[in-house]
Amino acid sequence: MGDLKSNNGGCAVAVSDQIDLERGDARLYERGLTVAHSSDGEGLPDVGQSVGLGDGRMLYVGERPGRPGWCICIYGQSEAIDIAEGLPAWPSDTATDLITVVAAAINK
């Protein structure tokens, strides 16, 4: 499966396969799978990015509802663990670089 892109409606689309996924779909947590979170549905990662860690978890970098600034957290299917919060918004390429490095490391 290709990378995923999600919009603010909580759906994600596999870029190469064009598969719609609902929020909480287990495929969002697949080890090494990257997701671009977009506010406008165009797939540009202006809200954040994530990479699946496996075992029902993902590393997420971006906006989090009800929190100021950007955060780095691990989302589980029923909980979230904050790593850092209140960060200034990053350029999308910086978040992409971080997620790409993590995805490459866990896919070795």
C-alpha atoms as one frame of an Amber mdcrd trajectory, in Angstrom:
protein
   0.000   0.000   0.000   1.238   3.542  -0.665   1.403   6.464   1.697  -1.898
   7.773   3.050  -3.352  11.258   3.033  -6.096  12.257   5.446  -8.387  15.246
   5.575  -9.995  17.018   8.492 -12.992  14.696   8.220 -10.935  11.885   9.689
 -10.589   9.913   6.465  -7.369   8.800   4.820  -6.670   7.869   1.239  -3.859
   5.622   0.048  -2.062   7.735  -2.525  -1.324   4.901  -4.943  -4.449   2.845
  -4.290  -7.011   5.615  -3.587  -8.570   3.696  -0.695 -10.716   5.666   1.762
 -10.062   4.824   5.400 -12.068   5.950   8.408 -10.500   7.404  11.538  -9.324
   4.540  13.724  -8.914   2.112  10.808  -6.209  -0.350  11.865  -4.319   0.243
   8.598  -3.417   3.753   9.803  -1.195   2.106  12.430   0.671  -0.245  10.083
   4.378  -0.193  10.815   6.181   2.267   8.535   3.063   3.579   6.780   3.211
   7.383   6.465   0.121   9.611   6.498  -0.188  13.278   5.488  -2.956  15.048
   7.461  -4.576  17.898   5.525  -7.151  20.524   6.473  -8.388  21.018   2.932
  -8.509  17.456   1.639  -5.849  18.187  -0.982  -3.331  15.964   0.785  -0.793
  18.651   1.636   0.421  17.997   5.189  -0.616  21.360   6.652  -2.147  19.798
   9.781   0.482  17.155  10.471   2.044  13.858   9.553   2.196  10.433  11.096
   3.972   7.126  10.717   2.540   3.808  11.859   4.548   2.095  14.567   2.636
  -1.188  14.517   0.731  -2.679  17.459  -2.081  -0.123  17.084   0.126   2.976
  17.510   1.389   5.851  15.369   3.888   8.667  15.884   2.140  11.947  15.034
   3.642  15.403  14.474   1.206  18.294  14.031  -1.840  20.091  15.360  -3.862
  18.464  18.099  -7.435  19.615  18.806  -7.728  21.841  21.867  -3.972  22.322
  22.227  -1.925  25.365  21.228   0.812  24.897  18.656   2.043  21.610  17.266
   2.745  18.462  19.220   4.682  15.263  18.949   2.751  12.357  20.376   2.119
   8.668  20.082  -1.507   7.926  19.299  -2.928   4.573  20.208  -6.346   3.431
  19.128  -7.748   4.555  22.483  -5.097   6.829  24.056  -2.388   9.389  23.307
   1.022   9.838  24.911   2.437  13.375  24.711   6.124  13.667  23.890   6.182
  17.443  23.293   3.469  20.058  22.932   3.113  23.780  22.300   5.717  23.716
  19.525   5.620  26.419  16.874   4.113  25.176  13.604   6.779  23.568  11.447
   7.113  23.907   7.706   5.541  20.797   6.159   8.897  19.677   4.750  10.391
  19.605   8.273   7.599  17.337   9.521   7.979  15.236   6.371  11.706  14.866
   6.995  11.149  13.716  10.589   8.439  11.211   9.646  10.520   9.926   6.700
  13.553   9.302   8.928  11.449   7.489  11.539   9.679   5.412   8.849  13.017
   4.407   7.309  14.456   3.463  10.713  11.536   1.249  11.728  11.372  -0.416
   8.313  14.992  -1.658   8.487
